[in-house]
PDB file of C-alpha atoms in Angstrom:
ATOM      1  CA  UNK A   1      83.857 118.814 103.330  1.00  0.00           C
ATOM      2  CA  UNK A   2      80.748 118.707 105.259  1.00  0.00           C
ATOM      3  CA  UNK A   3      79.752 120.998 107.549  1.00  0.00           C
ATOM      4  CA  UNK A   4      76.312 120.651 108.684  1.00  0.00           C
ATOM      5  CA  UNK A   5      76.086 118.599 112.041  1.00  0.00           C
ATOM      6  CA  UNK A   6      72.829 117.057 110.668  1.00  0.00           C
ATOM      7  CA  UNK A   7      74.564 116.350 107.536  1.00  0.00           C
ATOM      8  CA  UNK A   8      77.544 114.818 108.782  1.00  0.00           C
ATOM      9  CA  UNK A   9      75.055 112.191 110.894  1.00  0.00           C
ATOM     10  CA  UNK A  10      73.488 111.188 107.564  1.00  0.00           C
ATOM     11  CA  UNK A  11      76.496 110.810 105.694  1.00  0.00           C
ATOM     12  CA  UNK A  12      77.930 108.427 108.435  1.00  0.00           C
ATOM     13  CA  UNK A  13      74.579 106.667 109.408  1.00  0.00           C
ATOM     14  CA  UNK A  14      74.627 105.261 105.065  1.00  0.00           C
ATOM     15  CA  UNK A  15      78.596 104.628 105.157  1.00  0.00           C
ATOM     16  CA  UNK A  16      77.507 102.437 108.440  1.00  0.00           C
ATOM     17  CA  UNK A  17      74.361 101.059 106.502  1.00  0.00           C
ATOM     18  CA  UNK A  18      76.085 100.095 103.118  1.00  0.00           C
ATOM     19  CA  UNK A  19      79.579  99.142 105.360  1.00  0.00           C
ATOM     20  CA  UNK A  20      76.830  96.447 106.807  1.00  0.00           C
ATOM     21  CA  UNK A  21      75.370  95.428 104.163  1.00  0.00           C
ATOM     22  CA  UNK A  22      78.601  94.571 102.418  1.00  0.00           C
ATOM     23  CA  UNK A  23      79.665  92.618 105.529  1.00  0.00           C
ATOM     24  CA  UNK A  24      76.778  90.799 105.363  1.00  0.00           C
ATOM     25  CA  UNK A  25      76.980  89.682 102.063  1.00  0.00           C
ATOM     26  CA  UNK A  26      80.961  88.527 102.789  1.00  0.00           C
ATOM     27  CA  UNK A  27      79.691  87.042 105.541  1.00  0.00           C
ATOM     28  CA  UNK A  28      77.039  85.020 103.193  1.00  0.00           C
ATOM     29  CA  UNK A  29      79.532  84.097 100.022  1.00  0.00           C
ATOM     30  CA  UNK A  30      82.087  82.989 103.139  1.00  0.00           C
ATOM     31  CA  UNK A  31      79.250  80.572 104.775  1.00  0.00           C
ATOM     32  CA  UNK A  32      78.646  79.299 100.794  1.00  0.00           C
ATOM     33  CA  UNK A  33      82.142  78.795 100.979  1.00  0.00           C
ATOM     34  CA  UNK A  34      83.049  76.960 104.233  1.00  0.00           C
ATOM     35  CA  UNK A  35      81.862  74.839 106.561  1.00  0.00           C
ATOM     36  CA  UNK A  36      82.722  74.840 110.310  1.00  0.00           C
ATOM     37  CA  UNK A  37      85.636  73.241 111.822  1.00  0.00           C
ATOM     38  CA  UNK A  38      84.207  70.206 113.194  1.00  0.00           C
ATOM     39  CA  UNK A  39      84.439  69.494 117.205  1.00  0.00           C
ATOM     40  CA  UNK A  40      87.458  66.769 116.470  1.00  0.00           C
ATOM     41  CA  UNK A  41      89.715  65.930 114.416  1.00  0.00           C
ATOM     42  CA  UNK A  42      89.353  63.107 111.612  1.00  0.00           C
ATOM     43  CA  UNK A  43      89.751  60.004 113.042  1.00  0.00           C
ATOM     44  CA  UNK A  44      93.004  58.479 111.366  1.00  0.00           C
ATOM     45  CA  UNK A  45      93.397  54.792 109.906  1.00  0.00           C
ATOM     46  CA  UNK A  46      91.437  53.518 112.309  1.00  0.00           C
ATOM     47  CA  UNK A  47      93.478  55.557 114.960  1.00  0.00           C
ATOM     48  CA  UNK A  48      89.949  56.409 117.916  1.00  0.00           C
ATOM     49  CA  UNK A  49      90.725  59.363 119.779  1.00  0.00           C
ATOM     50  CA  UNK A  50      90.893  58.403 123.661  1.00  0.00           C
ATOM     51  CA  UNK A  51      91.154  59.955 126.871  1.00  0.00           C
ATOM     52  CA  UNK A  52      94.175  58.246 127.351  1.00  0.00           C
ATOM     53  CA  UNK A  53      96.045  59.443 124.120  1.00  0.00           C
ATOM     54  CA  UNK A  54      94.491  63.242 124.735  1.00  0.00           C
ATOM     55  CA  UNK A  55      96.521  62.986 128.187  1.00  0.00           C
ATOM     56  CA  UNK A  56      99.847  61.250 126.295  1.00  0.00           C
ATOM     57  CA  UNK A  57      99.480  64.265 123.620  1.00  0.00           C
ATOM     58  CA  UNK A  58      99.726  66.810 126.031  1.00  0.00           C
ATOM     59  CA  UNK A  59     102.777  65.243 128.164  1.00  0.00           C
ATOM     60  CA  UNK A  60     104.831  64.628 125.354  1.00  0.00           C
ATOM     61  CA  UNK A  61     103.814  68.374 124.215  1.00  0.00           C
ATOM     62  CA  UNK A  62     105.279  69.947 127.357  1.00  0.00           C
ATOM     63  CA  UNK A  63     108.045  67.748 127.898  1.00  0.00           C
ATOM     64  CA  UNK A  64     111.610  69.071 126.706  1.00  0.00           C
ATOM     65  CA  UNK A  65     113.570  66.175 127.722  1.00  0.00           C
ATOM     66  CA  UNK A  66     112.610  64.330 124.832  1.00  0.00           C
ATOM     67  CA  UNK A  67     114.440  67.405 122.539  1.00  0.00           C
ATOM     68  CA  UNK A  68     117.287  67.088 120.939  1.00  0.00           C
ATOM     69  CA  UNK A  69     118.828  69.455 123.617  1.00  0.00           C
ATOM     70  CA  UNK A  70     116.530  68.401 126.152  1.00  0.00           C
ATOM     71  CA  UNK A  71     115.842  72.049 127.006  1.00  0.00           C
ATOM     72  CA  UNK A  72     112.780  73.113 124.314  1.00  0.00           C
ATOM     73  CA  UNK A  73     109.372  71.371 124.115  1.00  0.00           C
ATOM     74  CA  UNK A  74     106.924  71.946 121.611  1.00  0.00           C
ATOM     75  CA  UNK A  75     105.453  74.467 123.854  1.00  0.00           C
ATOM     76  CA  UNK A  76     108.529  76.392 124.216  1.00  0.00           C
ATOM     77  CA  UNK A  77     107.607  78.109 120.289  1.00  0.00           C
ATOM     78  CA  UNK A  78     103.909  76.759 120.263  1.00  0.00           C
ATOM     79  CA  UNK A  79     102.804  78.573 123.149  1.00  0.00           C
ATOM     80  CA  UNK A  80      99.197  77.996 123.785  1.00  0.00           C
ATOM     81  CA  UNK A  81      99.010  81.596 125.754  1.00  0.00           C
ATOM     82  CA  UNK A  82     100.618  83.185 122.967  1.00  0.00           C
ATOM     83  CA  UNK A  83      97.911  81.479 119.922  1.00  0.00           C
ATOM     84  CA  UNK A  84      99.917  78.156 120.018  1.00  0.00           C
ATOM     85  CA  UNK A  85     102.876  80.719 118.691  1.00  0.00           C
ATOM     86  CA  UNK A  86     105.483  82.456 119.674  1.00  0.00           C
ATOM     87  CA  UNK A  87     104.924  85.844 118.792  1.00  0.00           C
ATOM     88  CA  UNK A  88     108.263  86.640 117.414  1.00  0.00           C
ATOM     89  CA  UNK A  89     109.394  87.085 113.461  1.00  0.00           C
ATOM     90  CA  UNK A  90     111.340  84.175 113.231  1.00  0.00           C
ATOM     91  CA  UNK A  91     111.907  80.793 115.340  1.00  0.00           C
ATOM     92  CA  UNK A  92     114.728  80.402 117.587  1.00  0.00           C
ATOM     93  CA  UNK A  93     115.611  77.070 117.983  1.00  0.00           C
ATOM     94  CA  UNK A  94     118.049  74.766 119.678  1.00  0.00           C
ATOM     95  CA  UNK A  95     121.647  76.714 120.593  1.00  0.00           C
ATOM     96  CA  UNK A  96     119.664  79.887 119.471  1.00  0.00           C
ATOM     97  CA  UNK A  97     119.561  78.848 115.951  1.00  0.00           C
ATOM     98  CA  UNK A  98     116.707  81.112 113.959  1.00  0.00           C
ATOM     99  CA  UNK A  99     114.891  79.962 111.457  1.00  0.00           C
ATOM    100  CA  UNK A 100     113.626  81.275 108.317  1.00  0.00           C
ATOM    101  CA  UNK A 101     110.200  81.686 109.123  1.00  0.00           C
ATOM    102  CA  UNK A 102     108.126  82.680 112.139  1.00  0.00           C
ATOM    103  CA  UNK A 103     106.417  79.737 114.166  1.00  0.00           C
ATOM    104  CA  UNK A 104     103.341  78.565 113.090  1.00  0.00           C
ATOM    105  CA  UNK A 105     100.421  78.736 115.134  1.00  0.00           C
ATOM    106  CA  UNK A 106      99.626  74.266 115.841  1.00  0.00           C
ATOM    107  CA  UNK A 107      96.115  75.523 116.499  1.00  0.00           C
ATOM    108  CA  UNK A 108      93.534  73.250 114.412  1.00  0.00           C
ATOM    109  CA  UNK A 109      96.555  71.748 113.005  1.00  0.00           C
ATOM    110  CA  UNK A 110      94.652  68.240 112.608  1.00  0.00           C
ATOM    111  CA  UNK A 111      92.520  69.527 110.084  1.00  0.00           C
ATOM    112  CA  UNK A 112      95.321  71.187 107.635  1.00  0.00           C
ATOM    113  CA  UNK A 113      95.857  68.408 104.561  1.00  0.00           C
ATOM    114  CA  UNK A 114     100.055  69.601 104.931  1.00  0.00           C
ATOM    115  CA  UNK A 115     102.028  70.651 107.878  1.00  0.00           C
ATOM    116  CA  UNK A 116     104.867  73.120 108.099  1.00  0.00           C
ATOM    117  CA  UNK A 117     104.813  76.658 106.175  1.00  0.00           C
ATOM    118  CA  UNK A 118     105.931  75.128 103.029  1.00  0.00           C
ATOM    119  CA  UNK A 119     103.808  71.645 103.134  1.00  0.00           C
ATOM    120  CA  UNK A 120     106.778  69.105 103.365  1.00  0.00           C
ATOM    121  CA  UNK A 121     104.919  67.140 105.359  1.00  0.00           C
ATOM    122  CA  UNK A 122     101.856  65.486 104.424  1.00  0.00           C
ATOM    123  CA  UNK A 123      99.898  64.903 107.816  1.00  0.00           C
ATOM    124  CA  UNK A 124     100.419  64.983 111.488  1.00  0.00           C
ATOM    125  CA  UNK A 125     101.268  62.029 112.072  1.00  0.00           C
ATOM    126  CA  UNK A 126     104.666  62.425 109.758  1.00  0.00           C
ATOM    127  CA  UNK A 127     105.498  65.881 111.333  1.00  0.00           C
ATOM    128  CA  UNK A 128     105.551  64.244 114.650  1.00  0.00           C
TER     129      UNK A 128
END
């Protein structure tokens, strides 16, 4: 153990130094790695994002009347002030059925080439 004050300082200044230095170079194999998540979502067979639809998308998000119970909307598990999640280790559904998994967050969900934990469903639009 190390007892000098001055010591100690030195020690923890290089742990800091080389602790940066190996973020850094995560941070550049990560960059060579990835791009950014572009602004919107692809546009899909010749399907333009509008105004219009934005507003429909969020309606039909919130709205639990269109549920098979008529109680839970999408919102109800994919909380947007909870990370589009719900926070909880697995989903409780209609008549408090619970599910085998935890909710997913929908966040950037347009982007993912398979929806749903294990994939079975190849894009959005099919989810939906």
């Amino acid at each position: 153990m190390i007892k000098h004050p001055l010591a100690k300082a030195l020690t923890l200044s290089l742990g800091v130094a080389a602790g940066s230095a190996m973020a850094d170079n995560l941070m550049e194999r990560a960059n060579s790695m990835f791009e950014p998540i572009p602004k919107y979502p692809p546009v899909i067979d010749g399907n333009e994002l509008t105004q219009a639809k934005v507003e429909l998308g969020k309606m039909l998000f919130f709205e639990p009347r269109i549920s098979s119970s008529g109680v839970i909307s999408c919102a109800t598990c994919h909380n947007p002030a909870l990370g589009w999640s719900d926070r909880i280790p697995r989903a409780v559904g209609h008549n408090g059925q619970v599910g085998e998994r935890n909710t997913a967050t929908v966040l950037n969900s347009g982007f993912l080439d398979v929806q749903f934990w294990d994939g079975r469903e190849p894009a959005l639009e099919a989810q939906a």
